[in-house]
């Protein structure tokens, strides 16, 4: 029996599915784990903008074992990881006990991480790794100055804080609840916790330059103010819109300070970039710390957990147990 969380025109429900519903693909996977991201929370609570084809199984990530394969890269029994690549947008996603994939952008479980840890990291961890790799590739060094992480209690922000701290960066982590999450962020490696209010409101086009780099998952005025505070030749990565899709900035930081604004596309990143990101995660993540920041839910609990995430009642990562190992 295949079970999955299906988004349709009439709502969202966990239901039984037949094999034909899974659609096309050259690799069949028994899904063991998924995880809950901001986009997943929007999808399973019926918010518009994520799922583009209806009806569709939600879940932008999956980790599982190959059952059948028409792709020479994959054999029955292999562990396989798919992040994005249309899952839960135009293709059935990971919140089902079985999936059929076009696995051209799938990767294996990297050495140094278990399948469970890979799922706990999920798209959030992989996106954080892409962001850190981009900052480093632009030549930003720990000696250049601190790196600001916005939305730091979320999945992307938490993992980015860990990766940057492990790489030797001075991490300034921003949150709207310093009293509640300050100790948590410091446990991840943040050297300073920045109240989100310090980054809110319409600021000047150029502000006091403080940050050699920025990992932003918030957007809006928070991103605009972060750009305005970036040091000359610094790099800002934008990977989310938890606060706003707007960017009320000016060209001033770019033409007077040489700031780089780099967009991070985790959905359709090339296979090589995905592999690099997972290698960084395998090297830079403390799995014991990851376990401490990860909560666990079953497939039956995903819809309620999605609402909790949108209500700000969840931080860190949420692992979803789908099927048997």
XYZ file of N, CA and C in Angstrom, residues 119-275:
471
model
N 18.740 13.215 5.515
C 17.361 13.693 5.485
C 17.145 14.823 6.477
N 17.761 14.730 7.637
C 17.622 15.807 8.623
C 18.176 17.118 8.075
N 19.255 17.041 7.330
C 19.817 18.240 6.701
C 18.914 18.722 5.572
N 18.553 17.835 4.661
C 17.604 18.132 3.603
C 17.967 19.327 2.748
N 16.954 19.878 2.087
C 17.170 21.047 1.236
C 17.726 22.218 2.024
N 17.319 22.361 3.275
C 17.828 23.479 4.080
C 19.340 23.388 4.235
N 19.831 22.204 4.593
C 21.266 22.035 4.755
C 22.014 22.170 3.449
N 21.455 21.587 2.419
C 22.076 21.641 1.089
C 22.105 23.075 0.559
N 21.043 23.844 0.816
C 21.013 25.253 0.413
C 22.018 26.073 1.212
N 22.105 25.801 2.508
C 23.105 26.485 3.334
C 24.508 26.210 2.811
N 24.768 24.962 2.435
C 26.086 24.605 1.913
C 26.367 25.313 0.594
N 25.377 25.382 -0.300
C 25.551 26.126 -1.550
C 25.884 27.586 -1.270
N 25.232 28.164 -0.259
C 25.473 29.564 0.094
C 26.897 29.765 0.604
N 27.337 28.893 1.497
C 28.690 29.005 2.051
C 29.735 28.800 0.960
N 29.511 27.820 0.091
C 30.446 27.589 -1.011
C 30.549 28.807 -1.920
N 29.424 29.483 -2.147
C 29.448 30.669 -3.013
C 30.235 31.804 -2.362
N 30.026 32.014 -1.073
C 30.768 33.066 -0.363
C 32.267 32.793 -0.428
N 32.645 31.557 -0.187
C 34.067 31.199 -0.218
C 34.630 31.319 -1.636
N 33.837 30.911 -2.637
C 34.317 30.980 -4.022
C 34.522 32.410 -4.493
N 33.832 33.364 -3.842
C 34.008 34.778 -4.177
C 35.225 35.373 -3.477
N 35.952 34.548 -2.732
C 37.197 34.995 -2.123
C 37.084 35.523 -0.714
N 35.920 35.375 -0.080
C 35.748 35.853 1.293
C 36.464 34.904 2.253
N 37.298 35.474 3.113
C 38.080 34.710 4.083
C 37.649 35.055 5.505
N 37.860 34.152 6.463
C 37.530 34.471 7.861
C 38.199 35.746 8.356
N 39.382 36.041 7.858
C 40.105 37.242 8.294
C 39.507 38.533 7.750
N 38.584 38.428 6.785
C 37.997 39.627 6.175
C 36.942 40.284 7.050
N 36.363 39.535 7.978
C 35.332 40.089 8.840
C 34.228 39.090 9.091
N 33.263 39.445 9.939
C 32.187 38.510 10.282
C 31.234 38.266 9.122
N 30.545 37.146 9.206
C 29.479 36.813 8.260
C 28.156 36.848 9.008
N 27.188 37.560 8.454
C 25.844 37.656 9.034
C 24.969 36.546 8.478
N 24.256 35.864 9.356
C 23.262 34.872 8.953
C 21.904 35.355 9.433
N 20.992 35.628 8.509
C 19.644 36.052 8.887
C 18.738 34.826 8.984
N 17.612 34.987 9.685
C 16.725 33.844 9.876
C 17.465 32.665 10.470
N 18.320 32.943 11.444
C 19.312 31.953 11.869
C 18.732 30.767 12.627
N 17.517 30.872 13.149
C 16.943 29.722 13.849
C 16.232 28.772 12.899
N 16.052 29.181 11.647
C 15.459 28.300 10.656
C 16.443 27.240 10.200
N 15.983 26.367 9.322
C 16.835 25.282 8.865
C 18.076 25.761 8.144
N 17.900 26.633 7.139
C 19.046 27.148 6.393
C 19.985 27.904 7.320
N 19.426 28.795 8.130
C 20.249 29.619 9.005
C 21.017 28.816 10.034
N 20.377 27.818 10.622
C 21.049 26.991 11.630
C 22.232 26.241 11.026
N 22.014 25.626 9.863
C 23.083 24.857 9.229
C 24.181 25.782 8.726
N 23.806 26.942 8.160
C 24.818 27.896 7.701
C 25.688 28.361 8.861
N 25.071 28.598 10.009
C 25.834 29.006 11.192
C 26.854 27.939 11.567
N 26.435 26.683 11.569
C 27.343 25.587 11.894
C 28.492 25.488 10.899
N 28.163 25.539 9.600
C 29.188 25.390 8.565
C 30.200 26.524 8.612
N 29.709 27.748 8.759
C 30.605 28.903 8.792
C 31.507 28.872 10.020
N 30.926 28.518 11.163
C 31.724 28.448 12.389
C 32.805 27.378 12.274
N 32.444 26.228 11.705
C 33.419 25.155 11.515
C 34.554 25.595 10.593
N 34.221 26.447 9.605
C 35.227 26.934 8.657
C 36.064 28.074 9.220
N 35.775 28.488 10.463
C 36.587 29.507 11.109
C 36.071 30.919 11.015
N 34.856 31.096 10.495
C 34.286 32.438 10.382
C 33.696 32.907 11.708
N 33.736 34.195 11.906
C 33.055 34.866 13.012
C 31.611 35.065 12.563
N 30.670 34.349 13.174
C 29.284 34.324 12.704
C 28.403 35.186 13.594
N 27.705 36.148 12.977
C 26.702 36.950 13.661
C 25.339 36.434 13.202
N 24.590 35.848 14.112
C 23.329 35.186 13.787
C 22.151 36.044 14.227
N 21.222 36.275 13.307
C 20.077 37.143 13.582
C 18.821 36.325 13.860
N 18.060 36.758 14.870
C 16.799 36.107 15.219
C 15.844 37.125 15.819
N 14.559 36.835 15.693
C 13.559 37.698 16.300
C 13.319 37.408 17.765
N 13.929 36.328 18.280
C 13.732 35.942 19.678
C 15.082 35.666 20.332
N 15.831 36.727 20.592
C 17.145 36.568 21.213
C 17.021 35.901 22.574
N 15.982 36.264 23.338
C 15.812 35.707 24.679
C 15.585 34.202 24.643
N 14.884 33.727 23.637
C 14.551 32.308 23.540
C 15.637 31.496 22.831
N 16.260 32.078 21.799
C 17.143 31.294 20.939
C 18.612 31.707 20.987
N 18.957 32.684 21.819
C 20.343 33.136 21.882
C 21.313 32.021 22.239
N 21.002 31.265 23.280
C 21.885 30.173 23.698
C 21.971 29.095 22.622
N 20.847 28.819 21.976
C 20.826 27.825 20.900
C 21.775 28.225 19.778
N 21.718 29.481 19.347
C 22.570 29.938 18.250
C 24.043 29.926 18.644
N 24.319 30.274 19.884
C 25.709 30.217 20.338
C 26.214 28.776 20.389
N 25.324 27.846 20.687
C 25.730 26.437 20.704
C 26.077 25.936 19.306
N 25.534 26.604 18.279
C 25.845 26.242 16.896
C 27.141 26.879 16.413
N 27.654 27.831 17.189
C 28.910 28.469 16.815
C 28.842 29.958 16.599
N 27.657 30.571 16.770
C 27.548 32.022 16.602
C 28.341 32.737 17.691
N 29.082 33.768 17.302
C 29.837 34.564 18.275
C 29.051 35.775 18.733
N 28.041 36.150 17.949
C 27.188 37.274 18.328
C 25.772 36.998 17.840
N 24.786 37.316 18.670
C 23.380 37.154 18.300
C 22.785 38.532 18.078
N 22.242 38.743 16.881
C 21.749 40.054 16.459
C 20.226 40.055 16.482
N 19.591 40.963 17.226
C 18.129 41.045 17.188
C 17.647 41.381 15.776
N 16.626 40.683 15.326
C 16.101 40.951 13.988
C 15.663 42.396 13.837
N 15.204 43.008 14.920
C 14.754 44.403 14.862
C 15.859 45.342 14.400
N 17.126 44.955 14.618
C 18.242 45.783 14.166
C 18.339 45.831 12.645
N 17.701 44.866 11.978
C 17.766 44.786 10.520
C 16.440 45.131 9.857
N 15.448 45.481 10.644
C 14.129 45.797 10.096
C 13.970 47.297 9.896
N 12.989 47.670 9.102
C 12.736 49.078 8.820
C 13.566 49.556 7.642
N 13.095 50.605 6.997
C 13.788 51.151 5.830
C 15.029 51.904 6.283
N 16.199 51.443 5.881
C 17.456 52.060 6.282
C 18.079 52.872 5.164
N 19.209 53.484 5.455
C 19.929 54.265 4.452
C 20.521 53.324 3.397
N 20.716 53.837 2.177
C 21.280 52.993 1.111
C 22.659 52.437 1.449
N 23.473 53.247 2.145
C 24.774 52.804 2.638
C 24.816 53.013 4.141
N 25.132 51.957 4.875
C 25.223 52.024 6.327
C 26.634 51.613 6.755
N 26.894 51.637 8.031
C 28.216 51.256 8.514
C 28.563 49.852 8.029
N 29.679 49.732 7.329
C 30.085 48.443 6.770
C 30.597 47.529 7.882
N 29.982 46.349 7.996
C 30.317 45.432 9.090
C 30.637 44.013 8.641
N 29.998 43.548 7.558
C 30.001 42.124 7.253
C 30.748 41.818 5.957
N 31.641 40.834 6.029
C 32.340 40.382 4.828
C 31.440 39.513 3.961
N 30.443 38.911 4.579
C 29.510 38.063 3.855
C 28.184 37.993 4.574
N 27.163 37.588 3.837
C 25.813 37.445 4.396
C 25.170 36.201 3.793
N 24.524 35.397 4.633
C 23.640 34.328 4.173
C 22.232 34.738 4.564
N 21.411 35.071 3.566
C 20.065 35.581 3.849
C 18.997 34.626 3.341
N 18.039 34.317 4.205
C 16.882 33.512 3.821
C 15.577 34.251 4.089
N 15.672 35.557 4.343
C 14.508 36.335 4.773
C 13.978 37.240 3.668
N 14.875 37.945 2.974
C 14.447 38.889 1.951
C 13.973 40.199 2.548
N 13.342 41.034 1.728
C 12.740 42.276 2.190
C 13.737 43.257 2.775
N 13.272 44.016 3.773
C 14.103 45.044 4.393
C 15.311 44.451 5.112
N 15.163 43.238 5.632
C 16.292 42.582 6.297
C 17.444 42.397 5.311
N 17.136 41.887 4.128
C 18.166 41.703 3.105
C 18.723 43.044 2.643
N 17.855 44.025 2.439
C 18.311 45.342 1.988
C 19.278 45.966 2.989
N 18.963 45.882 4.264
C 19.847 46.451 5.289
C 21.147 45.660 5.406
N 21.067 44.347 5.219
C 22.285 43.536 5.249
C 23.221 43.927 4.108
N 22.658 44.134 2.927
C 23.466 44.571 1.783
C 24.123 45.911 2.079
N 23.354 46.823 2.674
C 23.865 48.166 2.975
C 24.965 48.145 4.027
N 25.098 47.045 4.775
C 26.111 46.934 5.829
C 27.266 46.002 5.438
N 27.289 45.590 4.177
C 28.334 44.676 3.732
C 29.609 45.438 3.394
N 30.725 44.880 3.803
C 32.031 45.493 3.578
C 32.389 45.529 2.091
N 33.288 46.417 1.693
C 33.728 46.454 0.294
C 34.186 45.077 -0.198
N 33.696 44.716 -1.386
C 34.013 43.438 -2.038
C 33.472 42.231 -1.284
N 32.507 42.464 -0.398
C 31.860 41.358 0.290
C 30.817 40.687 -0.586
N 30.331 39.540 -0.123
C 29.356 38.760 -0.887
C 28.128 38.461 -0.043
N 26.966 38.734 -0.616
C 25.677 38.452 0.012
C 24.991 37.362 -0.795
N 24.570 36.287 -0.140
C 23.810 35.251 -0.831
C 22.348 35.341 -0.416
N 21.455 35.244 -1.393
C 20.013 35.293 -1.150
C 19.416 33.953 -1.550
N 18.787 33.271 -0.593
C 18.273 31.930 -0.875
C 16.847 31.723 -0.384
N 16.205 32.762 0.155
C 14.861 32.558 0.685
C 14.057 33.831 0.747
N 12.786 33.667 1.096
C 11.863 34.801 1.141
C 10.905 34.674 2.309
N 11.421 34.188 3.437
C 10.568 33.962 4.603
C 9.913 35.241 5.089
N 10.569 36.391 4.849
C 9.997 37.664 5.265
C 9.270 38.387 4.159
N 9.863 38.405 2.969
C 9.275 39.157 1.859
C 9.985 38.803 0.562
N 9.245 38.936 -0.549
C 9.859 38.779 -1.868
C 10.450 40.095 -2.359
N 10.177 41.177 -1.665
C 10.643 42.497 -2.103
C 12.118 42.692 -1.766
N 12.741 43.625 -2.481
C 14.121 44.011 -2.184
C 14.236 45.532 -2.314
N 13.899 46.260 -1.231
C 13.904 47.728 -1.272
C 15.304 48.302 -1.087
N 16.181 47.995 -2.042
C 17.570 48.421 -1.976
C 17.862 49.420 -3.090
N 19.128 49.823 -3.202
C 19.586 50.695 -4.286
C 20.858 50.089 -4.875
N 21.363 50.703 -5.935
C 22.606 50.220 -6.540
C 23.840 50.689 -5.774
N 23.665 51.535 -4.775
C 24.805 52.151 -4.094
C 25.815 51.142 -3.540
N 25.393 50.099 -2.801
C 26.389 49.157 -2.275
C 27.171 48.436 -3.379
N 26.535 48.278 -4.527
C 27.163 47.526 -5.609
C 28.184 48.367 -6.377
N 27.867 49.641 -6.594
C 28.771 50.466 -7.398
C 29.782 51.240 -6.559
N 29.522 51.408 -5.264
C 30.460 52.143 -4.412
C 31.295 51.235 -3.513
N 30.793 50.024 -3.248
C 31.546 49.092 -2.400
C 31.891 47.782 -3.104
N 31.403 47.611 -4.299
C 31.715 46.379 -5.018
C 31.100 45.139 -4.410
N 29.969 45.316 -3.734
C 29.282 44.182 -3.107
C 28.698 43.266 -4.183
N 28.801 41.971 -3.969
C 28.206 40.976 -4.858
C 26.946 40.408 -4.214
N 25.842 40.417 -4.957
C 24.606 39.769 -4.520
C 24.434 38.516 -5.364
N 24.511 37.362 -4.729
C 24.473 36.081 -5.435
C 23.201 35.329 -5.081
N 22.414 34.994 -6.086
C 21.229 34.179 -5.869
C 21.593 32.707 -5.769
N 20.937 32.001 -4.861
C 21.191 30.571 -4.654
C 19.953 29.789 -5.082
N 20.083 29.024 -6.154
C 18.989 28.204 -6.662
C 19.220 26.761 -6.238
N 18.500 26.328 -5.240
C 18.668 24.956 -4.757
C 17.804 23.962 -5.526
N 16.831 24.451 -6.284
C 15.905 23.548 -6.973
C 16.568 22.882 -8.175
N 17.244 23.682 -9.006
C 17.814 23.162 -10.244
C 19.333 23.291 -10.294
N 19.989 23.326 -9.155
C 21.452 23.377 -9.140
C 22.024 22.178 -9.896
N 23.120 22.387 -10.641
C 23.727 21.278 -11.384
C 24.211 20.168 -10.459
N 24.346 18.984 -11.017
C 24.745 17.817 -10.233
C 26.084 18.037 -9.538
N 27.047 18.655 -10.220
C 28.363 18.883 -9.622
C 28.264 19.766 -8.386
N 27.433 20.825 -8.457
C 27.258 21.704 -7.298
C 26.591 20.969 -6.144
N 25.646 20.100 -6.461
C 24.979 19.313 -5.424
C 25.983 18.399 -4.710
N 26.814 17.749 -5.505
C 27.810 16.857 -4.912
C 28.786 17.632 -4.028
